[in-house]
Amino acid sequence: MASMPATRIPQAVKTQVADRIAAFNRAVIQDPHVAYRPRYRGPFLYLDRCDDGRVGRIARLTYTGALDGWEFAIYLYSDERYDPEEWLFPGEEELDGTLEGAMRAGLAAYPP
């Protein structure tokens, strides 16, 4: 069993994440009924997305100490878990360590 990373997400980073998610929702998604929402636990940022009132899991990002250096794990509905080893899904080419890349990958993997 892997040990949990020790780097917790600082409040200042959470504030920046909230701003970047809101900007992405406005500029890219452009639908008032579809929006990403952050959820946190320790070093993890969970990207959930609200699609017409239903909230679904999309991905888990691990904070590495850099705002543009997130580690990505897609949520697999077939296994009901986040899988950092899964790289064969639509949108994987969008992953670049950024929050925006993760959200673009999530849109391709799980279209609204």
Tab-separated table of C-alpha atoms in Angstrom:
chain	number	residue	atom	x	y	z
A	1	MET	CA	0.000	0.000	0.000
A	2	ALA	CA	1.438	3.373	-1.032
A	3	SER	CA	1.936	6.002	1.620
A	4	MET	CA	-0.028	9.224	1.388
A	5	PRO	CA	1.966	12.260	0.188
A	6	ALA	CA	2.759	14.659	3.006
A	7	THR	CA	2.334	17.952	1.117
A	8	ARG	CA	-0.968	19.486	2.174
A	9	ILE	CA	-2.557	22.087	-0.060
A	10	PRO	CA	-2.047	25.581	1.390
A	11	GLN	CA	-5.058	27.896	1.689
A	12	ALA	CA	-3.456	30.380	-0.730
A	13	VAL	CA	-3.257	27.621	-3.364
A	14	LYS	CA	-6.891	26.648	-2.717
A	15	THR	CA	-7.884	30.280	-3.360
A	16	GLN	CA	-5.962	30.298	-6.652
A	17	VAL	CA	-7.505	26.942	-7.605
A	18	ALA	CA	-11.014	28.303	-6.978
A	19	ASP	CA	-10.278	31.335	-9.172
A	20	ARG	CA	-8.841	29.192	-11.987
A	21	ILE	CA	-11.760	26.752	-11.892
A	22	ALA	CA	-14.262	29.623	-12.017
A	23	ALA	CA	-12.397	31.176	-14.963
A	24	PHE	CA	-12.341	27.812	-16.782
A	25	ASN	CA	-16.054	27.286	-16.180
A	26	ARG	CA	-16.805	30.739	-17.643
A	27	ALA	CA	-14.367	30.717	-20.579
A	28	VAL	CA	-14.316	27.066	-21.669
A	29	ILE	CA	-17.503	25.367	-20.520
A	30	GLN	CA	-19.736	28.426	-20.991
A	31	ASP	CA	-22.821	26.626	-19.701
A	32	PRO	CA	-24.479	27.765	-16.451
A	33	HIS	CA	-25.692	24.172	-15.869
A	34	VAL	CA	-22.228	22.583	-16.116
A	35	ALA	CA	-19.333	23.451	-13.812
A	36	TYR	CA	-16.302	21.952	-12.145
A	37	ARG	CA	-16.136	22.123	-8.348
A	38	PRO	CA	-13.149	21.475	-6.125
A	39	ARG	CA	-13.123	19.194	-3.105
A	40	TYR	CA	-10.080	18.726	-0.855
A	41	ARG	CA	-8.651	16.085	1.416
A	42	GLY	CA	-5.047	16.305	2.570
A	43	PRO	CA	-2.787	16.606	-0.482
A	44	PHE	CA	-5.635	15.814	-2.886
A	45	LEU	CA	-7.804	18.083	-4.993
A	46	TYR	CA	-10.827	16.195	-6.251
A	47	LEU	CA	-12.352	17.594	-9.435
A	48	ASP	CA	-16.063	16.954	-9.456
A	49	ARG	CA	-18.374	18.312	-12.109
A	50	CYS	CA	-21.983	19.342	-11.775
A	51	ASP	CA	-23.880	18.495	-14.964
A	52	ASP	CA	-27.495	19.715	-14.886
A	53	GLY	CA	-27.734	19.190	-11.127
A	54	ARG	CA	-25.934	15.821	-10.994
A	55	VAL	CA	-22.476	15.854	-9.433
A	56	GLY	CA	-20.013	13.334	-10.835
A	57	ARG	CA	-16.445	12.437	-10.013
A	58	ILE	CA	-13.941	13.255	-12.731
A	59	ALA	CA	-10.386	13.185	-11.384
A	60	ARG	CA	-8.098	13.412	-8.369
A	61	LEU	CA	-5.092	15.696	-8.495
A	62	THR	CA	-2.213	15.371	-6.057
A	63	TYR	CA	-0.502	18.566	-4.968
A	64	THR	CA	3.257	18.338	-5.498
A	65	GLY	CA	4.149	21.764	-4.136
A	66	ALA	CA	3.787	23.540	-7.487
A	67	LEU	CA	0.567	25.070	-8.802
A	68	ASP	CA	1.312	23.776	-12.307
A	69	GLY	CA	2.755	20.410	-11.320
A	70	TRP	CA	-0.288	18.360	-10.298
A	71	GLU	CA	-0.257	14.562	-10.552
A	72	PHE	CA	-3.407	13.233	-12.215
A	73	ALA	CA	-5.653	10.223	-11.547
A	74	ILE	CA	-8.823	9.672	-13.598
A	75	TYR	CA	-11.937	8.385	-11.876
A	76	LEU	CA	-12.945	5.001	-13.267
A	77	TYR	CA	-16.656	4.440	-12.874
A	78	SER	CA	-16.172	0.795	-13.846
A	79	ASP	CA	-13.970	0.238	-10.767
A	80	GLU	CA	-15.351	3.090	-8.610
A	81	ARG	CA	-11.864	4.393	-7.850
A	82	TYR	CA	-9.250	6.927	-8.947
A	83	ASP	CA	-6.496	5.343	-11.039
A	84	PRO	CA	-3.174	7.206	-11.500
A	85	GLU	CA	-1.902	4.398	-13.766
A	86	GLU	CA	-4.713	4.688	-16.331
A	87	TRP	CA	-3.550	6.651	-19.373
A	88	LEU	CA	-5.700	5.227	-22.159
A	89	PHE	CA	-8.724	7.497	-22.153
A	90	PRO	CA	-10.025	10.313	-24.347
A	91	GLY	CA	-8.352	13.566	-23.317
A	92	GLU	CA	-5.150	12.102	-21.854
A	93	GLU	CA	-3.176	14.205	-24.354
A	94	GLU	CA	-4.439	17.333	-22.554
A	95	LEU	CA	-2.585	16.464	-19.345
A	96	ASP	CA	0.315	18.840	-18.784
A	97	GLY	CA	0.435	19.161	-14.998
A	98	THR	CA	-1.903	22.154	-14.974
A	99	LEU	CA	-5.338	22.405	-13.475
A	100	GLU	CA	-6.694	23.541	-16.842
A	101	GLY	CA	-5.160	20.535	-18.613
A	102	ALA	CA	-6.816	18.230	-16.089
A	103	MET	CA	-10.192	19.898	-16.628
A	104	ARG	CA	-9.850	19.690	-20.430
A	105	ALA	CA	-8.968	15.990	-20.082
A	106	GLY	CA	-12.022	15.505	-17.873
A	107	LEU	CA	-14.277	17.130	-20.468
A	108	ALA	CA	-12.977	14.741	-23.140
A	109	ALA	CA	-13.139	11.649	-20.917
A	110	TYR	CA	-16.564	12.477	-19.482
A	111	PRO	CA	-18.412	14.894	-21.777
A	112	PRO	CA	-21.209	16.844	-20.074
